[in-house]
Each structure stands twice: as C-alpha cells, then as structure tokens.
mmCIF file of C-alpha atoms in Angstrom:
data_model
loop_
_atom_site.group_PDB
_atom_site.id
_atom_site.type_symbol
_atom_site.label_atom_id
_atom_site.label_comp_id
_atom_site.label_asym_id
_atom_site.label_seq_id
_atom_site.Cartn_x
_atom_site.Cartn_y
_atom_site.Cartn_z
ATOM 1 C CA MET A 1 80.811 122.405 126.234
ATOM 2 C CA THR A 2 79.577 118.588 127.221
ATOM 3 C CA THR A 3 77.305 116.350 126.601
ATOM 4 C CA ALA A 4 75.595 116.537 130.223
ATOM 5 C CA ALA A 5 74.816 120.182 129.567
ATOM 6 C CA MET A 6 73.036 119.248 125.861
ATOM 7 C CA THR A 7 70.955 116.499 127.040
ATOM 8 C CA LYS A 8 68.068 116.002 129.288
ATOM 9 C CA LYS A 9 67.248 112.801 130.895
ATOM 10 C CA GLY A 10 67.994 109.848 129.404
ATOM 11 C CA GLY A 11 71.293 111.345 127.220
ATOM 12 C CA ILE A 12 69.340 112.249 124.274
ATOM 13 C CA ALA A 13 69.662 116.138 123.162
ATOM 14 C CA PRO A 14 66.300 117.850 122.854
ATOM 15 C CA LYS A 15 65.412 118.153 119.098
ATOM 16 C CA ASP A 16 66.317 121.960 118.669
ATOM 17 C CA GLY A 17 70.000 121.040 120.268
ATOM 18 C CA MET A 18 70.698 118.206 118.039
ATOM 19 C CA PRO A 19 72.965 119.996 115.801
ATOM 20 C CA SER A 20 74.712 121.309 118.500
ATOM 21 C CA MET A 21 75.124 117.708 120.012
ATOM 22 C CA LEU A 22 76.555 116.157 116.851
ATOM 23 C CA ALA A 23 78.808 118.745 116.421
ATOM 24 C CA TYR A 24 80.363 118.593 119.749
ATOM 25 C CA LEU A 25 79.924 114.319 119.451
ATOM 26 C CA THR A 26 81.570 114.242 116.166
ATOM 27 C CA ARG A 27 84.221 116.467 116.403
ATOM 28 C CA VAL A 28 85.005 115.032 119.800
ATOM 29 C CA LEU A 29 85.153 111.353 118.294
ATOM 30 C CA LYS A 30 87.020 112.677 115.210
ATOM 31 C CA MET A 31 84.166 112.085 112.722
ATOM 32 C CA PRO A 32 84.003 115.551 110.830
ATOM 33 C CA THR A 33 82.666 113.820 107.812
ATOM 34 C CA ILE A 34 79.714 112.638 109.803
ATOM 35 C CA GLY A 35 79.283 116.160 111.493
ATOM 36 C CA ALA A 36 79.288 117.736 107.693
ATOM 37 C CA PHE A 37 76.751 115.323 106.421
ATOM 38 C CA TRP A 38 74.350 113.787 108.710
ATOM 39 C CA GLU A 39 71.545 116.397 107.770
ATOM 40 C CA GLU A 40 72.296 115.866 104.241
ATOM 41 C CA LEU A 41 71.819 112.246 104.850
ATOM 42 C CA ALA A 42 69.051 112.244 107.116
ATOM 43 C CA GLY A 43 67.004 114.488 104.448
ATOM 44 C CA GLN A 44 67.659 111.680 102.183
ATOM 45 C CA ALA A 45 66.692 109.073 104.537
ATOM 46 C CA ARG A 46 63.547 110.372 105.405
ATOM 47 C CA ASP A 47 62.343 110.758 101.832
ATOM 48 C CA GLN A 48 63.303 107.075 100.916
ATOM 49 C CA ASN A 49 62.472 105.780 103.831
ATOM 50 C CA TRP A 50 65.689 104.366 105.012
ATOM 51 C CA SER A 51 65.531 102.111 108.231
ATOM 52 C CA HIS A 52 68.176 103.424 111.299
ATOM 53 C CA GLU A 53 69.979 100.910 110.309
ATOM 54 C CA GLU A 54 70.667 102.071 106.878
ATOM 55 C CA TYR A 55 70.832 105.455 107.858
ATOM 56 C CA LEU A 56 73.253 104.626 109.914
ATOM 57 C CA ALA A 57 75.215 102.541 107.587
ATOM 58 C CA ALA A 58 75.516 104.988 105.252
ATOM 59 C CA LEU A 59 76.946 107.674 107.934
ATOM 60 C CA LEU A 60 80.030 105.444 108.614
ATOM 61 C CA GLN A 61 80.595 104.482 104.899
ATOM 62 C CA ARG A 62 80.683 107.930 104.190
ATOM 63 C CA GLN A 63 83.195 108.649 107.229
ATOM 64 C CA LEU A 64 85.236 105.708 106.365
ATOM 65 C CA ALA A 65 85.382 106.377 102.484
ATOM 66 C CA ASP A 66 86.624 110.030 103.268
ATOM 67 C CA ARG A 67 89.220 108.541 105.803
ATOM 68 C CA GLU A 68 90.522 106.282 103.236
ATOM 69 C CA SER A 69 90.920 108.779 100.244
ATOM 70 C CA LYS A 70 92.425 111.423 102.774
ATOM 71 C CA GLY A 71 94.981 108.409 103.680
ATOM 72 C CA THR A 72 95.544 107.473 100.562
ATOM 73 C CA THR A 73 96.289 110.882 99.464
ATOM 74 C CA MET A 74 98.536 111.019 102.228
ATOM 75 C CA ARG A 75 100.419 107.987 101.788
ATOM 76 C CA ILE A 76 100.785 109.014 97.675
ATOM 77 C CA ARG A 77 102.287 112.467 98.757
ATOM 78 C CA THR A 78 105.016 111.139 101.169
ATOM 79 C CA ALA A 79 106.006 108.388 98.474
ATOM 80 C CA HIS A 80 107.444 110.841 96.790
ATOM 81 C CA PHE A 81 106.765 109.823 93.090
ATOM 82 C CA PRO A 82 108.940 112.058 91.189
ATOM 83 C CA ALA A 83 105.141 112.097 89.173
ATOM 84 C CA VAL A 84 101.905 110.683 89.943
ATOM 85 C CA LYS A 85 101.500 107.952 87.271
ATOM 86 C CA THR A 86 98.678 105.278 86.852
ATOM 87 C CA LEU A 87 98.073 101.608 85.413
ATOM 88 C CA GLU A 88 95.249 102.531 83.300
ATOM 89 C CA ASP A 89 97.185 105.530 81.547
ATOM 90 C CA PHE A 90 100.127 103.169 80.639
ATOM 91 C CA ASN A 91 99.916 101.863 77.157
ATOM 92 C CA LEU A 92 100.375 98.271 77.421
ATOM 93 C CA ASP A 93 99.872 97.798 73.631
ATOM 94 C CA HIS A 94 103.862 97.874 72.778
ATOM 95 C CA LEU A 95 104.827 96.035 75.735
ATOM 96 C CA PRO A 96 103.365 92.412 74.359
ATOM 97 C CA SER A 97 106.004 90.616 76.203
ATOM 98 C CA LEU A 98 104.166 91.890 79.682
ATOM 99 C CA ARG A 99 101.927 89.272 81.167
ATOM 100 C CA ARG A 100 98.380 90.907 82.131
ATOM 101 C CA ASP A 101 97.455 88.435 84.684
ATOM 102 C CA VAL A 102 101.062 89.064 86.387
ATOM 103 C CA LEU A 103 100.291 92.938 86.226
ATOM 104 C CA ALA A 104 96.410 92.775 87.772
ATOM 105 C CA HIS A 105 97.597 90.320 90.404
ATOM 106 C CA LEU A 106 100.813 92.868 91.124
ATOM 107 C CA ALA A 107 98.434 95.841 91.186
ATOM 108 C CA THR A 108 96.066 94.137 94.374
ATOM 109 C CA GLY A 109 99.388 94.971 95.885
ATOM 110 C CA ALA A 110 99.677 91.508 97.586
ATOM 111 C CA PHE A 111 103.249 91.025 97.444
ATOM 112 C CA VAL A 112 103.194 93.853 99.490
ATOM 113 C CA ALA A 113 101.456 91.921 102.164
ATOM 114 C CA LYS A 114 103.811 89.268 101.847
ATOM 115 C CA ALA A 115 106.716 91.306 101.443
ATOM 116 C CA GLU A 116 107.504 89.855 98.298
ATOM 117 C CA ASN A 117 109.774 91.684 95.654
ATOM 118 C CA VAL A 118 108.975 93.072 91.990
ATOM 119 C CA ILE A 119 111.950 93.333 89.448
ATOM 120 C CA LEU A 120 111.613 95.036 86.359
ATOM 121 C CA LEU A 121 114.011 94.608 83.867
ATOM 122 C CA GLY A 122 114.352 95.995 80.181
ATOM 123 C CA PRO A 123 116.126 98.511 77.937
ATOM 124 C CA PRO A 124 115.220 102.037 78.242
ATOM 125 C CA GLY A 125 112.265 103.643 76.825
ATOM 126 C CA LEU A 126 109.735 100.833 77.854
ATOM 127 C CA GLY A 127 107.925 102.439 81.038
ATOM 128 C CA LYS A 128 109.393 100.574 83.567
ATOM 129 C CA THR A 129 109.517 103.810 85.671
ATOM 130 C CA HIS A 130 105.818 104.296 85.061
ATOM 131 C CA LEU A 131 104.932 101.015 85.860
ATOM 132 C CA ALA A 132 106.651 101.006 89.011
ATOM 133 C CA ILE A 133 104.878 104.508 89.860
ATOM 134 C CA GLY A 134 101.538 102.856 88.610
ATOM 135 C CA LEU A 135 102.091 99.809 91.056
ATOM 136 C CA GLY A 136 103.296 102.079 93.784
ATOM 137 C CA VAL A 137 100.375 104.178 93.271
ATOM 138 C CA LYS A 138 97.965 101.094 93.666
ATOM 139 C CA ALA A 139 99.905 99.654 96.665
ATOM 140 C CA ALA A 140 98.851 103.265 98.413
ATOM 141 C CA HIS A 141 95.550 102.944 97.957
ATOM 142 C CA ALA A 142 95.624 99.359 99.375
ATOM 143 C CA GLY A 143 96.745 100.830 102.323
ATOM 144 C CA TYR A 144 100.703 100.196 102.340
ATOM 145 C CA SER A 145 103.284 103.115 102.926
ATOM 146 C CA VAL A 146 105.365 103.122 99.752
ATOM 147 C CA LEU A 147 108.872 105.243 99.110
ATOM 148 C CA PHE A 148 110.392 106.023 96.040
ATOM 149 C CA ASP A 149 113.668 107.145 95.112
ATOM 150 C CA THR A 150 116.178 106.587 92.205
ATOM 151 C CA ALA A 151 119.353 104.064 92.972
ATOM 152 C CA SER A 152 121.782 106.883 92.984
ATOM 153 C CA ASN A 153 119.848 108.804 95.599
ATOM 154 C CA TRP A 154 119.416 105.874 97.851
ATOM 155 C CA ILE A 155 122.951 105.372 98.108
ATOM 156 C CA ALA A 156 123.593 109.156 98.612
ATOM 157 C CA ARG A 157 120.856 108.726 101.497
ATOM 158 C CA LEU A 158 122.510 105.553 102.950
ATOM 159 C CA GLY A 159 126.170 107.194 102.714
ATOM 160 C CA ALA A 160 125.285 110.332 104.296
ATOM 161 C CA ALA A 161 123.586 107.831 107.226
ATOM 162 C CA HIS A 162 126.533 105.960 107.485
ATOM 163 C CA HIS A 163 128.971 108.884 107.648
ATOM 164 C CA ALA A 164 126.750 110.679 110.593
ATOM 165 C CA GLY A 165 127.050 107.069 112.467
ATOM 166 C CA ARG A 166 123.205 106.201 112.120
ATOM 167 C CA LEU A 167 123.089 103.973 109.379
ATOM 168 C CA GLU A 168 121.317 101.365 111.533
ATOM 169 C CA ALA A 169 118.781 103.945 112.486
ATOM 170 C CA GLU A 170 118.372 104.871 108.967
ATOM 171 C CA LEU A 171 117.906 101.322 108.033
ATOM 172 C CA LYS A 172 115.492 100.758 110.629
ATOM 173 C CA LYS A 173 113.618 104.190 109.644
ATOM 174 C CA ILE A 174 113.238 102.447 105.733
ATOM 175 C CA ARG A 175 111.443 99.505 107.450
ATOM 176 C CA ARG A 176 108.665 101.592 108.588
ATOM 177 C CA TYR A 177 107.846 101.444 104.721
ATOM 178 C CA LYS A 178 106.141 98.285 103.419
ATOM 179 C CA LEU A 179 107.196 99.038 100.161
ATOM 180 C CA ILE A 180 110.375 101.003 98.567
ATOM 181 C CA ILE A 181 110.595 101.349 94.875
ATOM 182 C CA VAL A 182 114.541 101.506 93.864
ATOM 183 C CA ASP A 183 114.473 103.451 90.220
ATOM 184 C CA GLU A 184 117.153 102.884 87.687
ATOM 185 C CA VAL A 185 119.318 100.682 89.172
ATOM 186 C CA GLY A 186 122.741 100.332 86.332
ATOM 187 C CA TYR A 187 122.696 103.667 84.718
ATOM 188 C CA ILE A 188 125.374 104.922 87.392
ATOM 189 C CA PRO A 189 128.406 102.665 88.099
ATOM 190 C CA PHE A 190 128.643 102.713 92.204
ATOM 191 C CA ASP A 191 132.264 101.899 93.938
ATOM 192 C CA GLN A 192 132.259 99.237 96.437
ATOM 193 C CA ASP A 193 131.000 101.391 99.673
ATOM 194 C CA ALA A 194 127.841 101.968 97.442
ATOM 195 C CA ALA A 195 127.848 98.338 96.827
ATOM 196 C CA ASN A 196 127.740 97.408 100.254
ATOM 197 C CA LEU A 197 125.399 100.229 101.290
ATOM 198 C CA PHE A 198 122.792 98.977 98.706
ATOM 199 C CA PHE A 199 123.212 95.427 99.616
ATOM 200 C CA GLN A 200 122.850 96.203 103.465
ATOM 201 C CA LEU A 201 119.246 98.113 101.912
ATOM 202 C CA VAL A 202 118.317 94.846 100.764
ATOM 203 C CA ALA A 203 119.509 92.403 103.617
ATOM 204 C CA SER A 204 117.527 94.633 106.363
ATOM 205 C CA ARG A 205 114.381 93.995 104.316
ATOM 206 C CA TYR A 206 114.748 90.648 103.397
ATOM 207 C CA GLU A 207 111.736 88.402 104.100
ATOM 208 C CA LEU A 208 110.421 91.789 106.257
ATOM 209 C CA GLY A 209 109.199 94.557 103.679
ATOM 210 C CA SER A 210 108.731 94.836 99.751
ATOM 211 C CA ILE A 211 111.232 96.030 97.458
ATOM 212 C CA MET A 212 110.541 97.272 93.508
ATOM 213 C CA VAL A 213 113.512 97.579 91.611
ATOM 214 C CA THR A 214 114.174 98.627 87.907
ATOM 215 C CA SER A 215 117.293 98.232 86.291
ATOM 216 C CA ASN A 216 118.619 98.781 82.127
ATOM 217 C CA LEU A 217 120.463 96.065 82.961
ATOM 218 C CA PRO A 218 120.000 91.865 83.075
ATOM 219 C CA PHE A 219 121.170 90.500 86.236
ATOM 220 C CA GLY A 220 124.221 88.993 84.810
ATOM 221 C CA ARG A 221 125.359 92.750 84.395
ATOM 222 C CA TRP A 222 124.889 93.662 87.728
ATOM 223 C CA GLY A 223 128.629 93.157 88.897
ATOM 224 C CA GLU A 224 129.683 95.897 86.631
ATOM 225 C CA THR A 225 127.167 98.551 88.307
ATOM 226 C CA PHE A 226 128.053 97.543 91.833
ATOM 227 C CA SER A 227 131.852 96.747 90.958
ATOM 228 C CA ASP A 228 131.821 93.795 93.036
ATOM 229 C CA ASP A 229 130.582 90.178 91.644
ATOM 230 C CA VAL A 230 130.491 88.497 94.827
ATOM 231 C CA VAL A 231 128.475 91.399 96.347
ATOM 232 C CA ALA A 232 125.880 91.692 93.125
ATOM 233 C CA ALA A 233 125.167 87.740 93.684
ATOM 234 C CA ALA A 234 124.313 88.197 97.005
ATOM 235 C CA MET A 235 121.953 91.112 96.493
ATOM 236 C CA ILE A 236 120.221 89.300 93.574
ATOM 237 C CA ASP A 237 119.660 86.110 95.797
ATOM 238 C CA ARG A 238 118.073 88.186 98.454
ATOM 239 C CA LEU A 239 115.925 90.631 95.607
ATOM 240 C CA VAL A 240 114.523 87.094 93.883
ATOM 241 C CA HIS A 241 114.063 85.141 96.288
ATOM 242 C CA HIS A 242 110.546 85.654 96.643
ATOM 243 C CA ALA A 243 110.020 87.675 93.986
ATOM 244 C CA GLU A 244 107.846 88.899 90.507
ATOM 245 C CA VAL A 245 110.968 88.962 87.807
ATOM 246 C CA LEU A 246 109.394 90.936 84.598
ATOM 247 C CA THR A 247 111.761 90.955 81.726
ATOM 248 C CA LEU A 248 110.347 93.495 79.559
ATOM 249 C CA THR A 249 111.297 93.760 75.814
ATOM 250 C CA GLY A 250 109.675 96.044 72.915
ATOM 251 C CA ASP A 251 110.519 99.404 71.060
ATOM 252 C CA SER A 252 111.374 102.391 73.360
ATOM 253 C CA TYR A 253 108.353 104.714 73.467
ATOM 254 C CA ARG A 254 110.573 107.495 72.459
ATOM 255 C CA THR A 255 111.822 105.972 69.669
ATOM 256 C CA ARG A 256 108.682 104.887 68.510
ATOM 257 C CA GLN A 257 106.778 108.500 68.935
ATOM 258 C CA ARG A 258 109.646 109.746 66.925
ATOM 259 C CA ARG A 259 109.492 107.166 64.250
ATOM 260 C CA GLU A 260 105.735 108.077 63.877
ATOM 261 C CA LEU A 261 106.156 112.193 64.207
ATOM 262 C CA LEU A 262 108.869 111.799 61.253
ATOM 263 C CA ALA A 263 106.089 109.495 59.321
ATOM 264 C CA LYS A 264 103.381 112.273 59.962
ATOM 265 C CA GLU A 265 105.716 114.404 58.899
ATOM 266 C CA ASN A 266 106.778 112.700 56.056
ATOM 267 C CA ARG A 267 103.141 112.145 54.951
ATOM 268 C CA ALA A 268 102.584 115.921 54.940
ATOM 269 C CA SER A 269 104.886 117.147 52.850
ATOM 270 C CA ASN A 270 104.276 114.545 50.550
ATOM 271 C CA GLY A 271 100.954 115.537 50.404
#
C-alpha cells in the first residue's frame, strides 16, 4: 500500500483511513512507538485541549524516550557485565575515603567524552568491581558503548588475536567502544608476552578512548604483575596522564558482613 493510494487531494488521508495511513508512515519512518501511541495521546490531547504543537511534541518525546531506553538496554547487554550493578545500590558509608563529588562527576560520563581514564585502587572486598560496573552502566545510559572483562580475559583475547595474526584488527575493533573496563589487575601475574599485549591495548586507546581499571595493587607493585618494571611504568604513564585515580581504603564488606553476622549470633546465644 502506498501513500498515494491512501490519500485524497492535498495529501491528507480521509478520516476513516487515518489509522492505516499512520501505521504505514510510522513503519516506513521506523517510529513504532508513535504508531503504537498516537491514538492514545490524541485522546489525551483532545481531553486536555493541547495545541497541535503540544501533541506533536508529546508524540516525539515518547518515541525518543522509547528509543533511548532500548538503546541503553542494548548497550548494557553488549557490555557483558558479569552482573548489572548500579551506583544507587552501592553503600558508600563504608568508604569514607571515596569523595562523593568525584563519584558524582564520573557518573555523568563526561570523562568518556574526553577519552579520560578512571583507576580504582584498593584491597579486595571494598567494592571496586561494583563501582566500575555502576559507572559503566551510567556511561551506557549516557549513550556510550562499553565493554567489560577481567584483566586475564583481556589478555586471553589479545593473545588469541596475536596468534591468529589479527592483533591490529582486534585492537581496532576494541577501539570502537568508547569505554572499556579492565577488572582485577594484579590478581594473576602475567608473563612478559602478556604484559606487552596489555601495553598495546593501553597504548592503542591513549587519548582516543577511555579505560577503567580496578586493581588490588598500588602502582608501585604493578611491575610484579606484569613481570617488567619498564613496561609497567610505561603503561601507568599512559593510563594516568588523563585520569581520575581513586585510592580506596576501608573494611572489606565481606569481612564486615561476617563480623556483623558473628555479633548477631553471639547476641542470640547470650539472649
């Protein structure tokens, strides 16, 4: 069915053909939300005496909101987070060292737009991975593509590409993501070949795309992880040049939960 077949002189569909006309137009223009809600909003517009402009704006806002919501859902799905965690669910009370204003700024995603980095350092159990995922989710909501993985998995991915003779192609593919998250640097030591691959990942994104890194080790011990102090220093230099470095201190939430559980059991037994 064509628009010509559905219209009379002047290009306007007859009243009884309007639903078919709009169904066709919204399908061709790829605006399914308008196709689904124009009639409902038209009734609301008549009841509330909206102007034509107000009705049009309401339809377009509904379409845009739906499109952004679906886009965000897709970006979060393709980020491959191990679990979707939000900053709102994170208990900041046990991390007095974390500045709220810095976290709020990072949550805007402005650092991604500037191709800046974020480094989260601190002992295990402080919630670094939760914070990294939460910031990644915020970036996805802001419209940025995100890809998450552990340091060991990033090395495995690059190693496979290198052995297949397509490392440059893989690095180029990774550069399409505005933000990559490298979790758990320092938990597993890497040999020199792995360190060189990781350095190439960092170098390939320098001032071009954002990297977020979590590590249980201070920078001074990264040479132990990457088996080469020189490579580690060169890597750190590129990471921190345009970066927000957050050094976290506090009690492990797992240790704290265990302590609270034991205290609760003691109170119950003494009662």
